Short mmCIF file of C-alpha atoms in Angstrom, two decimals:
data_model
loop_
_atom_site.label_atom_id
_atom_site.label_comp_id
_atom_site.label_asym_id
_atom_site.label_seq_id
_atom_site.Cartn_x
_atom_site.Cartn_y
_atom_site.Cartn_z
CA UNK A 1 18.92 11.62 -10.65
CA UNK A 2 17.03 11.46 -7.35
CA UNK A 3 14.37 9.30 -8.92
CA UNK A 4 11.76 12.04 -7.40
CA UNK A 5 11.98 15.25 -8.63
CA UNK A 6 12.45 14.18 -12.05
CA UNK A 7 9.09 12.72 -11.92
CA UNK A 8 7.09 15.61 -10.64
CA UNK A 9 7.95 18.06 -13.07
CA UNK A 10 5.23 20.45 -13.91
CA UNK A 11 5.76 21.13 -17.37
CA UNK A 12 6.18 17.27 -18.42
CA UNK A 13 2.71 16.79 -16.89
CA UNK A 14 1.38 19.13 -19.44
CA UNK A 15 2.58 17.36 -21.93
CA UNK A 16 1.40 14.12 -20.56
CA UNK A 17 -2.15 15.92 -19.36
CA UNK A 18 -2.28 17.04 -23.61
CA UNK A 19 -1.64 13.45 -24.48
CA UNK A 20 -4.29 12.07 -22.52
CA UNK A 21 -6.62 14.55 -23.23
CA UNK A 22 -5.78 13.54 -26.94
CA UNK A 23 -6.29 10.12 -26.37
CA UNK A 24 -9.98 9.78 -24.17
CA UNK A 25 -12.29 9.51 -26.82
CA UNK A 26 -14.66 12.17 -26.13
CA UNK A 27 -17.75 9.91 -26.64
CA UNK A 28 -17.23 7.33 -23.74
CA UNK A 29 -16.09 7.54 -19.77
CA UNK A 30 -13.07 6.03 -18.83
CA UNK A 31 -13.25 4.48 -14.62
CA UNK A 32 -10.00 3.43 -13.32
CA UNK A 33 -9.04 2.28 -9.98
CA UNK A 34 -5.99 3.26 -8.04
CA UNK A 35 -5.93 0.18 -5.31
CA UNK A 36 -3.16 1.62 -3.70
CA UNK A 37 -3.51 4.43 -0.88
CA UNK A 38 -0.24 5.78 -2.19
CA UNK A 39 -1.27 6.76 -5.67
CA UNK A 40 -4.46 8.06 -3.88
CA UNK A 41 -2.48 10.32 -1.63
CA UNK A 42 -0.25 11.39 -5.24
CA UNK A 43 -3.46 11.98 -7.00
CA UNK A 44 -4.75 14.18 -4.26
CA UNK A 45 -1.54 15.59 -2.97
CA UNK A 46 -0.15 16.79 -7.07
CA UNK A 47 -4.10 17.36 -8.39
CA UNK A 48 -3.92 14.91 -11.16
CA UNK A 49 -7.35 14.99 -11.33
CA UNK A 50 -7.41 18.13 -12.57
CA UNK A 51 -5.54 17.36 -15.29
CA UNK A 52 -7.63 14.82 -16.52
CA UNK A 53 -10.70 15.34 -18.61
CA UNK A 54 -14.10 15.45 -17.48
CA UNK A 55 -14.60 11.66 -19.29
CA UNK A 56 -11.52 10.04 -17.39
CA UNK A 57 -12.32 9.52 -13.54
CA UNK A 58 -10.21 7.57 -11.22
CA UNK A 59 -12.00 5.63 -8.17
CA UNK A 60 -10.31 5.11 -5.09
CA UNK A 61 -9.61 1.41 -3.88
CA UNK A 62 -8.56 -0.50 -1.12
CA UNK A 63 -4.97 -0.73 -0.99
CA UNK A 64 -4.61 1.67 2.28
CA UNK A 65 -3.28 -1.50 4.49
CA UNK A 66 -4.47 0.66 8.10
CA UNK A 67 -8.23 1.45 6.18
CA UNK A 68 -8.76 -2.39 5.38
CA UNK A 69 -7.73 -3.30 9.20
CA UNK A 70 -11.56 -4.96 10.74
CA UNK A 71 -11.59 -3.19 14.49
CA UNK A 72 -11.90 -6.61 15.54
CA UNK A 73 -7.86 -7.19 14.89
CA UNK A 74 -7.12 -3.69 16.68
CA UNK A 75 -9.22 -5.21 19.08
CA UNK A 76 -6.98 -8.06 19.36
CA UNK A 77 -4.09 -5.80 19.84
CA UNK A 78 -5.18 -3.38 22.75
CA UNK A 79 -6.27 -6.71 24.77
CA UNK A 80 -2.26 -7.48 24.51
CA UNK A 81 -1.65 -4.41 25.86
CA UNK A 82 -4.23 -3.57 28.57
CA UNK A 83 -5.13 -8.04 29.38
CA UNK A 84 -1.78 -9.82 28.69
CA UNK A 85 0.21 -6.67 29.97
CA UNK A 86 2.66 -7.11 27.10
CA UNK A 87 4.29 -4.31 25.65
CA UNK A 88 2.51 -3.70 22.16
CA UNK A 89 5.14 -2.32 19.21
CA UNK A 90 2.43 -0.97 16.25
CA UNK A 91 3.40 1.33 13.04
CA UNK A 92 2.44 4.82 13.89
CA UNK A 93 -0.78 5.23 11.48
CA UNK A 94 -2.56 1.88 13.36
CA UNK A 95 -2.34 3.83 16.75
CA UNK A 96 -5.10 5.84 16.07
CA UNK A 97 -7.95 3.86 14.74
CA UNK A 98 -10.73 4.19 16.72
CA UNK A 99 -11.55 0.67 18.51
CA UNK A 100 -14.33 -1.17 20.24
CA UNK A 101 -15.56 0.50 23.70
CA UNK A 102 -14.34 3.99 22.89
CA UNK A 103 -10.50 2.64 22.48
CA UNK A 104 -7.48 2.95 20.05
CA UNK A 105 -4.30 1.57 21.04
CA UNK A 106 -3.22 5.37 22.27
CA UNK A 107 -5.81 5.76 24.08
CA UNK A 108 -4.84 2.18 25.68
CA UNK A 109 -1.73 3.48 26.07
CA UNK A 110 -3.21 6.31 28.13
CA UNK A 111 -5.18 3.57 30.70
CA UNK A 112 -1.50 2.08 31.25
CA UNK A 113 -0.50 -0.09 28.50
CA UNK A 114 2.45 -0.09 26.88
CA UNK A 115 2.08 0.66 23.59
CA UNK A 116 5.24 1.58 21.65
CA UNK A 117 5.37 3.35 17.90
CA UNK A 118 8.57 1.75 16.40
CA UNK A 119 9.34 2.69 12.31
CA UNK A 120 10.38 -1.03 11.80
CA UNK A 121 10.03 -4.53 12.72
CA UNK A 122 13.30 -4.67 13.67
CA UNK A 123 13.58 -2.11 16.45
CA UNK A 124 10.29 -4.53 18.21
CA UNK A 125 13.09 -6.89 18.59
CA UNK A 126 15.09 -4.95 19.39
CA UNK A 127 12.96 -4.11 22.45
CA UNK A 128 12.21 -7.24 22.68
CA UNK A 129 15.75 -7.87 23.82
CA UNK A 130 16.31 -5.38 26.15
CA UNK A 131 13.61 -6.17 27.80
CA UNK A 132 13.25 -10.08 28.60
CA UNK A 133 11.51 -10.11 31.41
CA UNK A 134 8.61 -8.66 29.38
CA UNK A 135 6.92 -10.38 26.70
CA UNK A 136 7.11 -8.11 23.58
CA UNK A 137 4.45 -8.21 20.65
CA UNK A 138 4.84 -6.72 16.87
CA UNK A 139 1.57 -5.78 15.72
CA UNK A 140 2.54 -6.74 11.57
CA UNK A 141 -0.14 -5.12 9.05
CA UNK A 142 0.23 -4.32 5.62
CA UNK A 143 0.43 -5.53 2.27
CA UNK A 144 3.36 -7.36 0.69
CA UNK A 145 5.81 -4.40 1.30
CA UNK A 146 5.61 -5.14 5.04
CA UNK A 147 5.63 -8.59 5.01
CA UNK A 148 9.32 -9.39 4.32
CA UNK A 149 10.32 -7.63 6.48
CA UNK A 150 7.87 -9.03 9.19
CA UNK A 151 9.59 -12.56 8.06
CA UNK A 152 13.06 -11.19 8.56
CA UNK A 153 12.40 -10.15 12.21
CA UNK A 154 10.53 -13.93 12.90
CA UNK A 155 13.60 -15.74 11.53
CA UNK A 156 16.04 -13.48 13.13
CA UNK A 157 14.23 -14.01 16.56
CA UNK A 158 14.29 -17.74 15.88
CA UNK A 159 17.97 -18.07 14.82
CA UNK A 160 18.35 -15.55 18.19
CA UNK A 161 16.55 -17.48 20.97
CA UNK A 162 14.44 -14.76 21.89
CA UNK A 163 11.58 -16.04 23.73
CA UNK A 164 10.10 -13.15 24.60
CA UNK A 165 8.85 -11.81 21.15
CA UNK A 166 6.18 -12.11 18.93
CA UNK A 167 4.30 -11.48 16.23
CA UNK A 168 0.03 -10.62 15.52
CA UNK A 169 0.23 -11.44 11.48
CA UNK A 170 -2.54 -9.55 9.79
CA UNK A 171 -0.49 -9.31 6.96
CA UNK A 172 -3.20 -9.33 4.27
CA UNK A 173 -3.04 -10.05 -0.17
CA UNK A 174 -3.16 -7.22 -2.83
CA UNK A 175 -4.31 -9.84 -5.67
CA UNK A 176 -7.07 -11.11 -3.01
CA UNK A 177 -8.40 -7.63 -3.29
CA UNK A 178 -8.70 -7.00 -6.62
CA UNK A 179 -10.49 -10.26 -6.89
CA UNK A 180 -12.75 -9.55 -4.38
CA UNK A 181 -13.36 -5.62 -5.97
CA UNK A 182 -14.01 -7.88 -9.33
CA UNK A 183 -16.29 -10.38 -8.02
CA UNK A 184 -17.54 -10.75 -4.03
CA UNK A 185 -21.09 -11.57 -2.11
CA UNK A 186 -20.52 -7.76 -0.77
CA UNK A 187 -20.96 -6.06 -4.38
CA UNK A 188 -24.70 -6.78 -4.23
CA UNK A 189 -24.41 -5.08 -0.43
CA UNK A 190 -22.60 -2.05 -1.61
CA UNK A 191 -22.87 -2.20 -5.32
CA UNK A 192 -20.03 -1.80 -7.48
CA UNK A 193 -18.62 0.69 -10.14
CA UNK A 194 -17.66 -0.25 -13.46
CA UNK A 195 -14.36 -0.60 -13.87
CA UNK A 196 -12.19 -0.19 -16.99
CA UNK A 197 -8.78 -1.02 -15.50
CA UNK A 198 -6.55 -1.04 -12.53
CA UNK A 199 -3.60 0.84 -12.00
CA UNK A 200 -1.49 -1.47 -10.22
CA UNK A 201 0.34 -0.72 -7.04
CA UNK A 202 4.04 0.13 -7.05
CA UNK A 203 5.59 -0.78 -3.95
CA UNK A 204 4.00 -4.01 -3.48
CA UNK A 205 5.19 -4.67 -6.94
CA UNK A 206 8.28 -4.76 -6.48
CA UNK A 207 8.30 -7.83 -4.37
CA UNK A 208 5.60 -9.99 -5.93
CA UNK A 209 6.42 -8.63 -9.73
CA UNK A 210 3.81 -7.66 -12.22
CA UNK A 211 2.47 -12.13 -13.16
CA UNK A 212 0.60 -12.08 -10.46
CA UNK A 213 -2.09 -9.58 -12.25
CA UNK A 214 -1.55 -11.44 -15.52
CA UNK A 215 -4.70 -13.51 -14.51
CA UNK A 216 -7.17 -10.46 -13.93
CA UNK A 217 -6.12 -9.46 -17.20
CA UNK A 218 -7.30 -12.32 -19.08
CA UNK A 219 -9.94 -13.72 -16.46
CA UNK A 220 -11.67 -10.48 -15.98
CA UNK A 221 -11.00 -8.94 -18.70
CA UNK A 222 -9.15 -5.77 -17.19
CA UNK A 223 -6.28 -4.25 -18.08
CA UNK A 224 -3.51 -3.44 -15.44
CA UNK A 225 -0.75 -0.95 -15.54
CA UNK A 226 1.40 -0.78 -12.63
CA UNK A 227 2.86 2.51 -11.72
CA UNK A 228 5.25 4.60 -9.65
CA UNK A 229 4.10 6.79 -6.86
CA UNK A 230 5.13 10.07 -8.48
CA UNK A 231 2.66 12.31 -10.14
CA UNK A 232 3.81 11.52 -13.71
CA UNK A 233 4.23 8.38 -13.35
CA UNK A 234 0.54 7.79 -12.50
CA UNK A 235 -0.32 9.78 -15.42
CA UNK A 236 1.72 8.22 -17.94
CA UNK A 237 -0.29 4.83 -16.15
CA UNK A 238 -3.42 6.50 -17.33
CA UNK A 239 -2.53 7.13 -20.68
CA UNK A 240 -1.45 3.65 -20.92
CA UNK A 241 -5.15 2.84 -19.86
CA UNK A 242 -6.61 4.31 -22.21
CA UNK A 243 -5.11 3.04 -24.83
CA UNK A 244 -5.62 -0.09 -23.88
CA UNK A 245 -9.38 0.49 -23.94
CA UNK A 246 -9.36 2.01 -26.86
CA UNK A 247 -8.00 -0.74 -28.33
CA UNK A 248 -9.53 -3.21 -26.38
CA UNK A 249 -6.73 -4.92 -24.98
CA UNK A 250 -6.23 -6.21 -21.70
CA UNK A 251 -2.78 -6.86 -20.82
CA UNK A 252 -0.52 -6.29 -17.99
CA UNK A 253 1.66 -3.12 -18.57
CA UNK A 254 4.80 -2.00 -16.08
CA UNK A 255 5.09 1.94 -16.21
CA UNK A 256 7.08 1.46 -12.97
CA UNK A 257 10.35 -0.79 -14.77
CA UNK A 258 12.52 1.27 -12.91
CA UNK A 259 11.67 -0.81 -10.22
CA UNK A 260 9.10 -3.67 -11.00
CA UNK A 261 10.00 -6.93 -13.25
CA UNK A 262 8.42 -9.41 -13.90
CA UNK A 263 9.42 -11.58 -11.65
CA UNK A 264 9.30 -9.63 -8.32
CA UNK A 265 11.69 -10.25 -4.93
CA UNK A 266 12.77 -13.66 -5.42
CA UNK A 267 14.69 -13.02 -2.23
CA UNK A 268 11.75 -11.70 -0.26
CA UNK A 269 9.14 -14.21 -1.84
CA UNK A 270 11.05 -16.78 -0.60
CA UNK A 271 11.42 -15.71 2.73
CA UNK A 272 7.83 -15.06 3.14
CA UNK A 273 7.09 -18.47 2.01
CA UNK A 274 9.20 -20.17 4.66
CA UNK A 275 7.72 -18.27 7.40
CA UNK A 276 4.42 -17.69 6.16
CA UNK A 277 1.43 -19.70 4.89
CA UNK A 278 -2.25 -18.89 3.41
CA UNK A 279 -4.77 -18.10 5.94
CA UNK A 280 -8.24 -19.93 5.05
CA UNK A 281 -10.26 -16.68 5.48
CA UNK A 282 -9.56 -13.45 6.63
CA UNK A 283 -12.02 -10.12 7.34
CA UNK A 284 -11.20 -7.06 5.58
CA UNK A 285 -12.47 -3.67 6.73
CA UNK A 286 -15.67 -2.92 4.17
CA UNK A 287 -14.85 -6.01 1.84
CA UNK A 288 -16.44 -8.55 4.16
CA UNK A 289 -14.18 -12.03 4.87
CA UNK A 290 -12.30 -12.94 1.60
CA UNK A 291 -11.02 -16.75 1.64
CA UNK A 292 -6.84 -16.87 1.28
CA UNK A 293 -6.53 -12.89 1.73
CA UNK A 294 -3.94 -13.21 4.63
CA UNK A 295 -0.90 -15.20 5.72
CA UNK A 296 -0.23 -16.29 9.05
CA UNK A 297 2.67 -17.86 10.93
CA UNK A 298 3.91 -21.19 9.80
CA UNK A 299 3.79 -24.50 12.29
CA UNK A 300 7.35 -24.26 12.33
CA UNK A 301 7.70 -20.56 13.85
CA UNK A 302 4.05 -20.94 16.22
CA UNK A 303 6.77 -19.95 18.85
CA UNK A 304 6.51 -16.73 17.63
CA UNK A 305 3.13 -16.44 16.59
CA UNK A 306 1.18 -14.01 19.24
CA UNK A 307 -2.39 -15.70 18.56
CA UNK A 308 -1.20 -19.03 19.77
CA UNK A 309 1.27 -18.03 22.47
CA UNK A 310 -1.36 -15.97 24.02
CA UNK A 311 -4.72 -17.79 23.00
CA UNK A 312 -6.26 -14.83 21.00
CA UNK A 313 -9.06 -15.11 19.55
CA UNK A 314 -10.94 -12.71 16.72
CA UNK A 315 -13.94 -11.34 17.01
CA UNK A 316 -15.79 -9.40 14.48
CA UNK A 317 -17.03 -5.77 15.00
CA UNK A 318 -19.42 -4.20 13.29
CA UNK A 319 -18.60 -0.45 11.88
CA UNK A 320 -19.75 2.49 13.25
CA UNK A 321 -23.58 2.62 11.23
CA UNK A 322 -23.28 5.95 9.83
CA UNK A 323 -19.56 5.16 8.58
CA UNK A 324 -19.46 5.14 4.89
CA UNK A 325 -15.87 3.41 4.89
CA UNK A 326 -16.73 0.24 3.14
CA UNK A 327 -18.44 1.76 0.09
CA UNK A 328 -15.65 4.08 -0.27
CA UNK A 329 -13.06 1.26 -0.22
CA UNK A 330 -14.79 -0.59 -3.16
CA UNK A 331 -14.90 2.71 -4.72
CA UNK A 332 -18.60 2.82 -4.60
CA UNK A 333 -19.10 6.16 -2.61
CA UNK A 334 -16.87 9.44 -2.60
CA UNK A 335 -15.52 10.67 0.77
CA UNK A 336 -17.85 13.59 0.30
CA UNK A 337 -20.86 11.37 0.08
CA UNK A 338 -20.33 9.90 3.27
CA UNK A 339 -22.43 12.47 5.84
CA UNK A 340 -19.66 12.24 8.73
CA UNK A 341 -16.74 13.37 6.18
CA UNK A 342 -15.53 16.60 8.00
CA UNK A 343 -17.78 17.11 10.10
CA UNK A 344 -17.94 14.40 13.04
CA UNK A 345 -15.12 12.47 11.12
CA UNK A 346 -11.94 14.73 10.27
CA UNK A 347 -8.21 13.61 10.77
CA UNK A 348 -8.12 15.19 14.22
CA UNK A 349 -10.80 12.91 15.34
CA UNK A 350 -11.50 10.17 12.75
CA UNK A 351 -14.57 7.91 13.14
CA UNK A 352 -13.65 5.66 10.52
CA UNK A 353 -10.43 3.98 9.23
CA UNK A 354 -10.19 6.18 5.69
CA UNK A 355 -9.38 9.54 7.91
CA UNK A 356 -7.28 7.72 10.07
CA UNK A 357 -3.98 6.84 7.60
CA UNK A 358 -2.69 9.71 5.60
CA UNK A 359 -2.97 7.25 3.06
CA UNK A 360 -6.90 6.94 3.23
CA UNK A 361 -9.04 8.18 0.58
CA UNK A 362 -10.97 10.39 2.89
CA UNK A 363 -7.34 12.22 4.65
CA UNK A 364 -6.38 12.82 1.28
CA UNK A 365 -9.11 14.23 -0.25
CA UNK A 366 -10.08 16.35 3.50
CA UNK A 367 -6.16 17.47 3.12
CA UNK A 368 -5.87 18.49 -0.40
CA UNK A 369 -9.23 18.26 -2.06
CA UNK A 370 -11.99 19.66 0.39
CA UNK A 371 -11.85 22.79 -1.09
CA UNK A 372 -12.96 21.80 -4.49
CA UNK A 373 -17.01 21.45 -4.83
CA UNK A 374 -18.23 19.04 -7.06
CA UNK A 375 -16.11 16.71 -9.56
CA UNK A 376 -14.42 13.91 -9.73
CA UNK A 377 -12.43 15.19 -6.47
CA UNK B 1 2.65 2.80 5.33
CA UNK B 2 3.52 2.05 1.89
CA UNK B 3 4.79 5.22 0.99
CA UNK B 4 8.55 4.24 0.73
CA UNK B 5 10.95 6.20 -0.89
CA UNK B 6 14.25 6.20 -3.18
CA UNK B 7 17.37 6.62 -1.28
CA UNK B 8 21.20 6.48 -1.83
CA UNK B 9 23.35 4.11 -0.65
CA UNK B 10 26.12 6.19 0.58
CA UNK B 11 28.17 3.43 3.46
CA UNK B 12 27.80 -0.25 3.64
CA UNK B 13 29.40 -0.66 7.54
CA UNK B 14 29.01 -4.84 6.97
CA UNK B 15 26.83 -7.20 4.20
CA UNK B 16 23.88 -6.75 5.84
CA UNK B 17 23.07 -3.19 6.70
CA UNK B 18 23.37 -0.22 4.15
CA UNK B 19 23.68 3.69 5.30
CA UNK B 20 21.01 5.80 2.99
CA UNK B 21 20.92 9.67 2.62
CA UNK B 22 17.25 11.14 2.95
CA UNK B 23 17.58 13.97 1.51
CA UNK B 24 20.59 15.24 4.09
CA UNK B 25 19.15 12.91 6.79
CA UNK B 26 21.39 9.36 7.09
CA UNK B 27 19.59 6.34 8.20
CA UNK B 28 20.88 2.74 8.65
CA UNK B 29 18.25 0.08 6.78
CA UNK B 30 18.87 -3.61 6.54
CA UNK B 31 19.71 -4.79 3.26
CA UNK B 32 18.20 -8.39 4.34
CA UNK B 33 15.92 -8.51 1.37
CA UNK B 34 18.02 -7.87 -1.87
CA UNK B 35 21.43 -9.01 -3.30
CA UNK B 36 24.59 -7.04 -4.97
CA UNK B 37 24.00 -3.87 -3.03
CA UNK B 38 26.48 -1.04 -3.72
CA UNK B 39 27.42 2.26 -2.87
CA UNK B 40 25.74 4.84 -4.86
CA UNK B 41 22.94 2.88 -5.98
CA UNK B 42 19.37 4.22 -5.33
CA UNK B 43 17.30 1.43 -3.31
CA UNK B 44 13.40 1.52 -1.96
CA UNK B 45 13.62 2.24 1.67
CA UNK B 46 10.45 0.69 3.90
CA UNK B 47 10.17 0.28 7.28
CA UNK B 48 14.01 0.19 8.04
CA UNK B 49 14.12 -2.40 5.10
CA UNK B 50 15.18 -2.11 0.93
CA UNK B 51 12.58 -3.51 -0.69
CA UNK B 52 14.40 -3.67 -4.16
CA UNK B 53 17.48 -1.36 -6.47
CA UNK B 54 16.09 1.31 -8.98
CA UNK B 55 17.51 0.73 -12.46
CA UNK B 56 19.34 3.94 -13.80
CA UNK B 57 19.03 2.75 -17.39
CA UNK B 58 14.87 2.26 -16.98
CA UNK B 59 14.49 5.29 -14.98
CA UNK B 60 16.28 7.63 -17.62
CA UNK B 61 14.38 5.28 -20.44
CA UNK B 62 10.69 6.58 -18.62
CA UNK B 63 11.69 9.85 -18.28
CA UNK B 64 12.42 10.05 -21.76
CA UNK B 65 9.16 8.73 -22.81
CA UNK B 66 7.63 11.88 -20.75
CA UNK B 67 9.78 14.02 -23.18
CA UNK B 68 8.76 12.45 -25.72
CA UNK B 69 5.06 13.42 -25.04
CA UNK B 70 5.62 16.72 -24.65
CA UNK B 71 7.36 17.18 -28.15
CA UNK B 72 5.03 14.98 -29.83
CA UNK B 73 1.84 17.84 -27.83
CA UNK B 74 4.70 20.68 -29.26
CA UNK B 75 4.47 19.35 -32.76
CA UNK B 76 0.38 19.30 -32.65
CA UNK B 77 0.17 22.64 -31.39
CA UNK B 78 2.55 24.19 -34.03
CA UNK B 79 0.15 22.09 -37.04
CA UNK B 80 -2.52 23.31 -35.69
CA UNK B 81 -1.22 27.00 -35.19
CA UNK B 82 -0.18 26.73 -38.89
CA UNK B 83 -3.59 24.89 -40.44
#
């Protein structure tokens, strides 16, 4: 057992593609959204879609944690770099995304800032102390998978001394999200789709467990199933979908027990809790500003907090106008309805965040799906 | 970003830090996050970090359910072959 092959196996996705087909009743359409960029990469990348049938399409949300990112907060960053002189430690798929003024933070990097990729939160620190006479800044982004860690690194630094280092929080909510996909000012902006369930996101699921969706489930009236990032996995998801429709239940299912309980992280819950709190209101790339969608850094680490140690302040950015990434995050739009998609915008030179993060819907379907015409993609 | 991945816990040099094997490539992550680590169990590696333990007993369980699916599709086709 490797837990991956095993659940990419070609024929068992017949099987599973049979049962599905078996189940969708032929005389209604079935819309499901993926939230999370990784089952939109899986879907793309293993061509679930064309295993589904015609009646059974899956929408693409917004659980890509670099697509969501408002240029305003990459903004923030690249003044850090190129103002305050600090040396800026960012994920790889954030250096990229095109900026205000014709910037990204590697194209800072290029007008002398230091800009460093690091693969954790833990090498910034590290960096952080081997160089003290510089101050040292983790750029933190991401969904609930990132943010433990992110709260490791502050307490570490704390229980350390290092006074160099510190953090910009834009860590941002997964259930905020899907509340705001459900039921936002911005849906009568973009419109919405209708929805018949979520599938619910895997990694991020196995810190906060699968309660926290209990409430869409019986508030909204949608079921969830939470699933693994493997192709079959987010089949047997679908299949679990449907049959919740069809029998009009809305419940909270875990495909992905393997590695999601109920429960969640205890662990990492709690150390997120001690280190951060609920941010009032927070933009979101294409969703608009959602009230407690982010955390930032408690009173008791502001030492290490980057907005307060170096006075930053946000402002908002409008996207580029032709930019179709906001519809596509609520799943309103395709990729291919968007009149940049491969042509001006492509992942050698992306114009807007969804081409940017392999992760995006627009990467994954100009990577794996450009070459089909028409369909569900 | 969130695409972590199963890996095997193949050293644990102290309590805090576990040696995974990606596929051939070994890679120290912190084990900061979860409890009862040992060597040979699978854990979700992100950003340098284990997010959680994969449960043997509920992986083979899923899988199973798969197989399941496909003999249940086997059985339809062979009725409907014979009708």
């Amino acid at each position: 057992m490797k837990y991956i092959d095993e659940f990419r196996d070609g024929e068992l996705a017949k099987g599973l593609a049979a049962a599905i087909a078996a189940a969708a009743r032929p005389e209604r359409q079935y819309a499901f959204m993926e939230f999370c960029g990784g089952h939109t990469h899986a879907i793309s990348r293993h061509g679930v879609t064309d295993l589904l049938p015609a009646n059974v399409r899956m929408v693409h949300g917004p659980g890509c944690p670099v697509c969501v990112l408002p240029i305003g907060r990459i903004d923030m960053a690249i003044r850090l770099a190129l103002e305050h002189r600090a040396i800026l430690c960012s994920y790889g798929d954030c250096l990229r995304v095109p900026a205000s003024g014709g910037l990204s933070l590697l194209k800072a990097k290029s007008h002398g800032g230091d800009v460093r990729m690091v693969y954790s939160p833990a090498d910034a620190l590290e960096i952080a102390r081997e160089n003290p006479a510089r101050q040292v800044v983790f750029f933190a982004i991401g969904f609930e998978t990132t943010t433990p860690p992110s709260a490791v690194v502050i307490k570490q630094a704390a229980a350390l001394g290092v006074k160099n280092f510190s953090v910009l929080c834009c860590h941002v909510l997964t259930p905020s999200a899907i509340m705001s996909i459900l039921e936002s000012p911005e849906v009568r902006r973009w419109g919405t789709v209708p929805l018949d369930g979520f599938v619910g996101p895997a990694h991020v699921s196995t810190v906060i467990g699968s309660r926290p969706y209990e409430f869409f489930a019986a508030e909204y009236r949608k079921p969830v199933v939470i699933a693994g990032f493997e192709p079959l996995d987010v089949m047997q998801a679908i299949l679990m979908l449907i049959r919740q429709v069809n029998e009009g239940r809305c419940q909270v299912e875990n495909e992905f027990t393997r590695a999601v309980t109920r429960e969640g992280n205890r662990k990492a819950q709690d150390l997120v809790a001690e280190v951060f709190e609920l941010r009032r209101s927070f933009e979101w790339r294409g969703m608009g500003t959602i009230p407690y969608s982010a955390l930032a850094i408690r009173q008791a680490f502001a030492d290490f907090d980057a907005e307060r140690r170096f006075a930053l302040e946000y402002h908002p950015v409008p996207d580029h106008k032709a930019c179709d990434c906001g519809a596509i995050l609520r799943g309103v739009k395709e990729p291919r309805d968007c009149k940049l998609f491969g042509s001006v915008c492509t992942p050698e030179n992306p114009i807007g965040s969804c081409m940017v993060s392999s992760e995006g819907a627009c990467a994954a379907y100009y990577t794996y799906g450009r070459h089909r015409e028409g369909g569900a993609g | 970003m969130c695409l972590a991945i199963p890996a095997r816990v193949v050293e644990m040099p102290d309590a805090d830090t576990a040696i995974v094997d990606l596929g051939g490539v070994k890679k120290a992550v912190s084990l900061a996050l979860i409890d009862d680590v040992a060597v040979g169990d699978y854990v979700i590696v992100h950003v340098g970090f284990a997010l959680n333990k994969l449960d043997p007993v509920e992986a083979e369980r899923t899988l199973a359910l798969f197989a399941q699916m496909n003999d249940l599709v086997a059985a339809q086709d062979a009725a409907a072959g014979s009708a």
